[in-house]
mmCIF file of C-alpha atoms in Angstrom:
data_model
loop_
_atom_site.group_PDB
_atom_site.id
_atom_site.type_symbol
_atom_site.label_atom_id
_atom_site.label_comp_id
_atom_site.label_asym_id
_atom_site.label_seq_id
_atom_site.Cartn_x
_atom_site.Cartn_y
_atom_site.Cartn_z
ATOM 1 C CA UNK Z 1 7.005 93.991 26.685
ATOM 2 C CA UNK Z 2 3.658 94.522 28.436
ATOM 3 C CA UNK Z 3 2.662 92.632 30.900
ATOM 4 C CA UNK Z 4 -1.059 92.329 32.410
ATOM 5 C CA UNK Z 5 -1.697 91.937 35.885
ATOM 6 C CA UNK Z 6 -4.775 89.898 37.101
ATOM 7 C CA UNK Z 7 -7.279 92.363 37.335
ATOM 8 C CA UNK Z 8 -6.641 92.929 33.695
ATOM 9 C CA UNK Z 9 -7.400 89.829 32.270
ATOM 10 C CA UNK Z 10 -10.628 88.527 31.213
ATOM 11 C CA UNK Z 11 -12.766 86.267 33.112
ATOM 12 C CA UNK Z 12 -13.126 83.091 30.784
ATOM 13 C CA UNK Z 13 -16.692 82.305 29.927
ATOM 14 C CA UNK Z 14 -17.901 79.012 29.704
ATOM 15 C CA UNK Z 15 -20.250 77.793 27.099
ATOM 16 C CA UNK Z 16 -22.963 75.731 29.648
ATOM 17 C CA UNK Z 17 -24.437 78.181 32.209
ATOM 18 C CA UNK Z 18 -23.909 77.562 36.158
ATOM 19 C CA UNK Z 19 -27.331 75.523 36.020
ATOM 20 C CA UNK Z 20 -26.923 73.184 33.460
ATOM 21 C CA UNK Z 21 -28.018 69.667 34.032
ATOM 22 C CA UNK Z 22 -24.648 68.182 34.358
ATOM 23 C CA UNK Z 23 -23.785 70.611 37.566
ATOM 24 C CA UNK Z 24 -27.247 69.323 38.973
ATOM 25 C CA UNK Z 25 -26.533 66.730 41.804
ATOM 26 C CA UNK Z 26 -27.719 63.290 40.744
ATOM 27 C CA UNK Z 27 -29.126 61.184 43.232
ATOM 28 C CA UNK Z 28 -28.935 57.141 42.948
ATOM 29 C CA UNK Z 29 -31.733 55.297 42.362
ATOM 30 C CA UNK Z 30 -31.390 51.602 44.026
ATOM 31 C CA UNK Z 31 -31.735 48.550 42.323
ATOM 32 C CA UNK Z 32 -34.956 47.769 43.312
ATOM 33 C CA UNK Z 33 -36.410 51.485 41.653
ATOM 34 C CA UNK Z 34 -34.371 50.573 38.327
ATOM 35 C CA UNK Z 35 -36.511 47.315 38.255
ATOM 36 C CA UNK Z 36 -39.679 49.435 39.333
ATOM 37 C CA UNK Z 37 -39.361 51.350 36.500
ATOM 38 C CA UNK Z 38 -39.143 48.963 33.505
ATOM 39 C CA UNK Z 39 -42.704 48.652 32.200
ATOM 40 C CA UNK Z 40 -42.682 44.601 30.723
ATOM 41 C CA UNK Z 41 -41.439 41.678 32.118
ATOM 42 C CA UNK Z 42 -39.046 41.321 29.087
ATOM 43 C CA UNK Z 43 -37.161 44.715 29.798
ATOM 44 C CA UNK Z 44 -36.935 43.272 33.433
ATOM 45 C CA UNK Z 45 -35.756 39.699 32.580
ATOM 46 C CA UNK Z 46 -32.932 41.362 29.697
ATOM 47 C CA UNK Z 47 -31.696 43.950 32.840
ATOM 48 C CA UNK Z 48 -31.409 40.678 35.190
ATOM 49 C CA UNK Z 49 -30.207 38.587 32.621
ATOM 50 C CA UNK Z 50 -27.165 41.544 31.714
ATOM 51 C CA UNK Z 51 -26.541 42.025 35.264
ATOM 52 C CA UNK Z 52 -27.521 39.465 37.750
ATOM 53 C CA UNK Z 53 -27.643 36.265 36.026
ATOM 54 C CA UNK Z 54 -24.165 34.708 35.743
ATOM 55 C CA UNK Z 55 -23.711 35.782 39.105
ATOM 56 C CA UNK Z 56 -26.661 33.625 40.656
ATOM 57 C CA UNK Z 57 -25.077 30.880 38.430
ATOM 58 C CA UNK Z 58 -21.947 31.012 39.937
ATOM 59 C CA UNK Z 59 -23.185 31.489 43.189
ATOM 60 C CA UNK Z 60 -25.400 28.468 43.304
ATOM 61 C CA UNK Z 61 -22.694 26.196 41.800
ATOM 62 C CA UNK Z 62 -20.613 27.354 44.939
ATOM 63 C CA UNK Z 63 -23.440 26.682 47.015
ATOM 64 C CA UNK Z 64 -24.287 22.970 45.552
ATOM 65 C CA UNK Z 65 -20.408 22.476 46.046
ATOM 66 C CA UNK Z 66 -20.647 23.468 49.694
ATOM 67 C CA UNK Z 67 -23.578 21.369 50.256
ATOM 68 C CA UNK Z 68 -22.358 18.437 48.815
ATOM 69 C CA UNK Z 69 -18.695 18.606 50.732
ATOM 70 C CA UNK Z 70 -20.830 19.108 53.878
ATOM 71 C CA UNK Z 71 -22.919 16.073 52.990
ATOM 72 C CA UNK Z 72 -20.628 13.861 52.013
ATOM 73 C CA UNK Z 73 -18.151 14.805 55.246
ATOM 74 C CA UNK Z 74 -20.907 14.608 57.915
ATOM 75 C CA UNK Z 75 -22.708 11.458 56.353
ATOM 76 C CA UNK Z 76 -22.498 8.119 58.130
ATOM 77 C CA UNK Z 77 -20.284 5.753 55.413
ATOM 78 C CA UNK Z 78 -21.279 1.976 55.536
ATOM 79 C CA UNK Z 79 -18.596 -0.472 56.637
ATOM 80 C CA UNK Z 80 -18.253 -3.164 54.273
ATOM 81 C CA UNK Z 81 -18.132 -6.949 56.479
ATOM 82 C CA UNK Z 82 -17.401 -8.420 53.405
ATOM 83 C CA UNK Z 83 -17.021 -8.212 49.550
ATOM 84 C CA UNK Z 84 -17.177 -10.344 46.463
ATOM 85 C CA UNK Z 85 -16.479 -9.537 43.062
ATOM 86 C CA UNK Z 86 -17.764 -11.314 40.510
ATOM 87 C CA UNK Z 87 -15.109 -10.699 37.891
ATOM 88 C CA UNK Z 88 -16.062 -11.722 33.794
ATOM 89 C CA UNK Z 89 -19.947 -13.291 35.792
ATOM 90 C CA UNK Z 90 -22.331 -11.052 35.101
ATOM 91 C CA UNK Z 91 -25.377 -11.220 38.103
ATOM 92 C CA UNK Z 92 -28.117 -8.680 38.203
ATOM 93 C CA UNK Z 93 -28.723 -6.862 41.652
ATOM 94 C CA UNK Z 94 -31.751 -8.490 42.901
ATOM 95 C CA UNK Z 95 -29.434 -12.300 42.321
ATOM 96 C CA UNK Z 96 -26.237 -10.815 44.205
ATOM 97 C CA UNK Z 97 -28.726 -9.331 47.077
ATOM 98 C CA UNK Z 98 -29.862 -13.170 46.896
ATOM 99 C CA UNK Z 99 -26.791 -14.357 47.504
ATOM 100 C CA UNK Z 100 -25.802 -11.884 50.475
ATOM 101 C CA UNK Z 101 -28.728 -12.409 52.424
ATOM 102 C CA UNK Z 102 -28.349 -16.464 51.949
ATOM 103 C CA UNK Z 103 -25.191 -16.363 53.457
ATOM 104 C CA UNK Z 104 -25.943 -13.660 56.490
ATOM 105 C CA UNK Z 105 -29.253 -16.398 57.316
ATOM 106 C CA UNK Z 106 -26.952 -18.649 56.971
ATOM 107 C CA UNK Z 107 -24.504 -18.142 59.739
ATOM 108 C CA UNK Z 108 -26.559 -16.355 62.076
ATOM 109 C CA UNK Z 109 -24.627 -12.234 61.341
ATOM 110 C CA UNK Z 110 -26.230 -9.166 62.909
ATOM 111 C CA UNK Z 111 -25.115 -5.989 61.017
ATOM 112 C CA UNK Z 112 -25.235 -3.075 63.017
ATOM 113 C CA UNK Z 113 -26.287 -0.183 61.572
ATOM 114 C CA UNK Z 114 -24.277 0.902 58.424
ATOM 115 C CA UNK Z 115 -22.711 -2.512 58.270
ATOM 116 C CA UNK Z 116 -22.811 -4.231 54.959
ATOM 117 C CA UNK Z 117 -22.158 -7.477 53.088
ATOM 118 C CA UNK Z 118 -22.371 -6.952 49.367
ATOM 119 C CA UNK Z 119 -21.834 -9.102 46.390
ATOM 120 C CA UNK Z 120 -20.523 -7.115 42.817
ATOM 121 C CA UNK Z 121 -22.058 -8.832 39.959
ATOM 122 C CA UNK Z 122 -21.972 -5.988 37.609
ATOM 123 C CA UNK Z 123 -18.977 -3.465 37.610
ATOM 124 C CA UNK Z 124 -16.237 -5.659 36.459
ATOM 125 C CA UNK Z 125 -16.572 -7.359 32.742
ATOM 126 C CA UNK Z 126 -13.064 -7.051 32.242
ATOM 127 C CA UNK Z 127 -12.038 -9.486 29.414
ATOM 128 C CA UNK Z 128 -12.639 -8.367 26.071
ATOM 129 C CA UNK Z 129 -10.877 -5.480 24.296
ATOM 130 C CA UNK Z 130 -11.846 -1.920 25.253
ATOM 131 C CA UNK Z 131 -12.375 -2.549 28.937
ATOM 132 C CA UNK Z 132 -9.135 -0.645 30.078
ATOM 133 C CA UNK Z 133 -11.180 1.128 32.090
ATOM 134 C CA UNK Z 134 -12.773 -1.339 34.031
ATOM 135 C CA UNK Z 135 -9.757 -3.318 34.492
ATOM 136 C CA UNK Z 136 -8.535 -0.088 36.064
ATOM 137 C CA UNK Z 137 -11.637 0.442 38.142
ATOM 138 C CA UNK Z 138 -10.809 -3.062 39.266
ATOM 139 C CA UNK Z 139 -7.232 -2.706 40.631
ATOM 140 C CA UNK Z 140 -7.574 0.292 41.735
ATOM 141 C CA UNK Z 141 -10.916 -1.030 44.309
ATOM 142 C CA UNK Z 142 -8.016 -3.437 45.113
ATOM 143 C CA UNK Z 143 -5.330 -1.328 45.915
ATOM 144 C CA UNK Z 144 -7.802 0.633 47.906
ATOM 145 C CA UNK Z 145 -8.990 -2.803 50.129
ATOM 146 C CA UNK Z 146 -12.487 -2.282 48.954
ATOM 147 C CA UNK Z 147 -12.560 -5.969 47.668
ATOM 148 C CA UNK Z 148 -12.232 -9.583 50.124
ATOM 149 C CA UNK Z 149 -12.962 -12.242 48.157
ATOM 150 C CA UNK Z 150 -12.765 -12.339 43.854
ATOM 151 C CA UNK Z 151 -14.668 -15.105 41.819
ATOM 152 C CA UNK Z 152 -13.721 -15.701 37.477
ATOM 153 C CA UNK Z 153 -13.396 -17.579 35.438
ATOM 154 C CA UNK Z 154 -10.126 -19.723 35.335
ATOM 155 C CA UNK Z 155 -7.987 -17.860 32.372
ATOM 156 C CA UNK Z 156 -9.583 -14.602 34.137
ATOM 157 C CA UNK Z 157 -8.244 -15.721 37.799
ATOM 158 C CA UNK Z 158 -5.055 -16.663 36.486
ATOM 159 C CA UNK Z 159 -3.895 -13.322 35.271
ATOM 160 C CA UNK Z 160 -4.439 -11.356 38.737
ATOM 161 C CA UNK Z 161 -3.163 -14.728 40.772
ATOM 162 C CA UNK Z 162 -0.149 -14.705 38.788
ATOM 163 C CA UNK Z 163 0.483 -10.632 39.151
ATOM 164 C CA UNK Z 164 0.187 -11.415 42.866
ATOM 165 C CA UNK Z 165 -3.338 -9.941 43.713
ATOM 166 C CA UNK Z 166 -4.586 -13.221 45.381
ATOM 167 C CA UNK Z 167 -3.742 -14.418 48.442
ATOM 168 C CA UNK Z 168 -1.931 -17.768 49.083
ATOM 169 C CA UNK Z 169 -3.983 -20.362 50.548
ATOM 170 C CA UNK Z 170 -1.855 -21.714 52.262
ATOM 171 C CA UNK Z 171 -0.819 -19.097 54.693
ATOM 172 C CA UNK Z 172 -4.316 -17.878 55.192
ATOM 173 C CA UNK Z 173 -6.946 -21.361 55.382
ATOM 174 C CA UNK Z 174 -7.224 -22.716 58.817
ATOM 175 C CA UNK Z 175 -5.859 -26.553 58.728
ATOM 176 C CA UNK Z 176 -8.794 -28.192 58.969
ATOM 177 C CA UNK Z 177 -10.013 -26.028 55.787
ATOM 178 C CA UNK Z 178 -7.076 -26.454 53.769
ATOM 179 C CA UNK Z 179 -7.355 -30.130 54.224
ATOM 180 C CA UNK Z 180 -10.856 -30.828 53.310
ATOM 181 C CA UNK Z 181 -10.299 -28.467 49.639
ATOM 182 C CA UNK Z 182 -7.079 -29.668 48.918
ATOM 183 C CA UNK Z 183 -8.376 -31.460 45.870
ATOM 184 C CA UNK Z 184 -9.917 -28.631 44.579
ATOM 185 C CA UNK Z 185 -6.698 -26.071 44.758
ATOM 186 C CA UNK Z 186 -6.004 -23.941 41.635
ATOM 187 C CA UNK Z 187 -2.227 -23.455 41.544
ATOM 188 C CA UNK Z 188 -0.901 -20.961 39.768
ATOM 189 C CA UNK Z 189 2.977 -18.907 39.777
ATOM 190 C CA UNK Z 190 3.572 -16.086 40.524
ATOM 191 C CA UNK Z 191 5.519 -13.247 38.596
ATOM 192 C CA UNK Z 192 9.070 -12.870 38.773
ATOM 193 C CA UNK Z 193 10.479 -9.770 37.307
ATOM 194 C CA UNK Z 194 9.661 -9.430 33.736
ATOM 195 C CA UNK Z 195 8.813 -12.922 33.257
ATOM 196 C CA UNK Z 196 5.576 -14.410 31.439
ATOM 197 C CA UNK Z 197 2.992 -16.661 32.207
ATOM 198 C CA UNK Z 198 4.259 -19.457 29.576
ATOM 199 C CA UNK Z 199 7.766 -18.661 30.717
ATOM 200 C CA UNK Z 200 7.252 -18.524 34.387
ATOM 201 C CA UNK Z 201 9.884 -20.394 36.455
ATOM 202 C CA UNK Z 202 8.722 -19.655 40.065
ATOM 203 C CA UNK Z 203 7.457 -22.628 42.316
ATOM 204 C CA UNK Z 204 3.455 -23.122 42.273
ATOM 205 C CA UNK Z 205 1.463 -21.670 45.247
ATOM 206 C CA UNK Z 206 -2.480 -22.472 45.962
ATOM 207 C CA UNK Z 207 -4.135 -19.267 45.057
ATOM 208 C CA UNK Z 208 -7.478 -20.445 44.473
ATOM 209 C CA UNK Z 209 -10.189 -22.741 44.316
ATOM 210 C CA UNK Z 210 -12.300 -24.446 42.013
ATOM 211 C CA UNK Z 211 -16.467 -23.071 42.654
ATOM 212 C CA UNK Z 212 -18.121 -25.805 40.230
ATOM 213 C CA UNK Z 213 -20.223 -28.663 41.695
ATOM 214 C CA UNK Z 214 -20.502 -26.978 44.778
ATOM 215 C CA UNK Z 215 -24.685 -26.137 45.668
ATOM 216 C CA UNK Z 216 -23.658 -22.259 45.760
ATOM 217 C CA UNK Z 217 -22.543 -22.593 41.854
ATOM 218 C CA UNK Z 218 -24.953 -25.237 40.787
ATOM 219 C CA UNK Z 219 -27.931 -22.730 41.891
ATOM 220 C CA UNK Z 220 -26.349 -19.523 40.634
ATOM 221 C CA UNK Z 221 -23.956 -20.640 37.835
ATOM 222 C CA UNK Z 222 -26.866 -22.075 35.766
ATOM 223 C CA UNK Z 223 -27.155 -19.404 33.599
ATOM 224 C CA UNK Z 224 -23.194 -18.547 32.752
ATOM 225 C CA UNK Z 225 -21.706 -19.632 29.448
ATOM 226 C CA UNK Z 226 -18.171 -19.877 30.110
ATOM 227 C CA UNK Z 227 -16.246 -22.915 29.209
ATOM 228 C CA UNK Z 228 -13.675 -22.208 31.790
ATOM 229 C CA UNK Z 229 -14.142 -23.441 35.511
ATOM 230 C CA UNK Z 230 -15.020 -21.005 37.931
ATOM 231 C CA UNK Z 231 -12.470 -20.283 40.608
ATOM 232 C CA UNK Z 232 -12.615 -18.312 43.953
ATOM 233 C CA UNK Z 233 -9.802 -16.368 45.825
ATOM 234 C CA UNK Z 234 -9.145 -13.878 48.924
ATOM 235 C CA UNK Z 235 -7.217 -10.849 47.829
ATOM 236 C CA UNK Z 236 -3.725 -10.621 49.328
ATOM 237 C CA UNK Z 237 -4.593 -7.113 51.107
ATOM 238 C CA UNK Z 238 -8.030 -7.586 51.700
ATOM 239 C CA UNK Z 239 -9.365 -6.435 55.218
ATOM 240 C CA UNK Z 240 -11.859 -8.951 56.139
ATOM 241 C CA UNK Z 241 -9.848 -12.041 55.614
ATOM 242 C CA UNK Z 242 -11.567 -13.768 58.567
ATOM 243 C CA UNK Z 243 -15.244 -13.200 57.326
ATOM 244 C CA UNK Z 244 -13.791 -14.396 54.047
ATOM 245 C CA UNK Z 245 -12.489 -18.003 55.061
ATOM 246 C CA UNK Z 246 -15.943 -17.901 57.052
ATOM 247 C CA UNK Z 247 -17.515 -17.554 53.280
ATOM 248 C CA UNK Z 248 -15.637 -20.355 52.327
ATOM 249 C CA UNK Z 249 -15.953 -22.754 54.826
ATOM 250 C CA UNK Z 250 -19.926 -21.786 54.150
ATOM 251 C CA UNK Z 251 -19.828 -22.441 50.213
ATOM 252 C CA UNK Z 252 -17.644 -25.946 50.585
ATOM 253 C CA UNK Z 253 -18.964 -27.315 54.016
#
């Protein structure tokens, strides 16, 4: 066996020659020369388009999402003095604004600023089928203690009295109040376990009162068609129950 030492062997030759183009050092061009270099506007927009693009998308969705958490965190948030809901009433904006600014000439209140007394005459048509989602809306503004004072029509009133939403009148209405409305209570049980309306066994509390005949309703009831009586309430958790018995005592005094 032979064997070849190192000096022996063959130098192996390579096809490309030392200064072939891919031994040359390449030198970077920056973005900016790449865009240079394209002659039309079309071979620039297609290069931004492949490469840029989705990235400004994304980045200004990130940056709307910023600004927006930034706004809504640093923004001054009205404080709401009082609320009604008109539930199953329809009243435009411009009427409800009415109605709110009536009441605030009425007895002499000075909002400060952000301070608000608002009247709801269009978010919650409830009755009907296909308004799940409103009726949601609806307890869940409750459950939050966005809502002081509800007015519906009777069968409409009856359902969220009897499920316990409204207040009982009285523990809330001063004496003198509860005196001078006592023949205008709407009584009405209130759920016990599983129980029904028609099979309800519980004692009768005074949840509510009658709105018709009174100059507030004869002025801005004109226009419902609704054979049922109108009826007014205080939510059981609402937060401004004082402002709301001051409501009252301006609607029936």
């Amino acid at each position: 066996m032979v064997t070849l030492k190192d000096n022996d062997a063959k130098e192996k030759e390579t096809v490309l020659k030392d200064d072939a183009s891919i031994y040359q050092k390449r030198e970077e061009k920056t973005e900016r020369q790449k865009f240079s270099e394209m002659k039309t506007f079309k071979d620039k927009y297609n290069y931004f388009k492949m490469y840029y693009l989705k990235m400004v998308i994304v980045g200004g969705l990130v940056l709307g999402l910023i600004i927006y958490f930034i706004y809504t965190i640093a923004s001054p948030k009205d404080k709401n003095l009082l609320r009604v809901a008109f539930v199953d009433y329809f009243f435009a904006d411009e009427v409800t604004g009415q109605m709110a600014d009536e009441f605030i000439q009425a007895k002499d209140i000075t909002l400060a600023d952000h301070e608000v007394i608002s009247f709801d005459g269009t978010s919650y048509q409830i009755s009907g089928s296909g308004n799940y989602n409103t009726a949601t809306v609806f307890s869940t503004h409750v459950m939050a203690r966005e809502i002081d004072i509800v007015i519906a029509p009777e069968s409409s009133f009856l359902a969220y009295a009897f499920n316990g939403t409204m207040a009982s009148l009285t523990e809330v209405l001063p004496s003198d109040l509860y005196g001078a409305l006592s023949n205008r209570f709407f009584l009405s049980k209130v759920r016990q376990e599983n129980e029904g309306i028609e099979d309800a066994k519980g004692e009768d509390y005074v949840l509510g009162i009658y709105l018709d005949n009174t100059p507030f309703w004869e002025k801005y009831g004109k226009s419902i068609q609704n054979e049922n009586r109108p009826v007014i309430g205080i939510i059981v958790n609402g937060q401004n129950k004082e402002r709301a018995i001051e409501f009252l005592r301006y609607l029936f005094e």
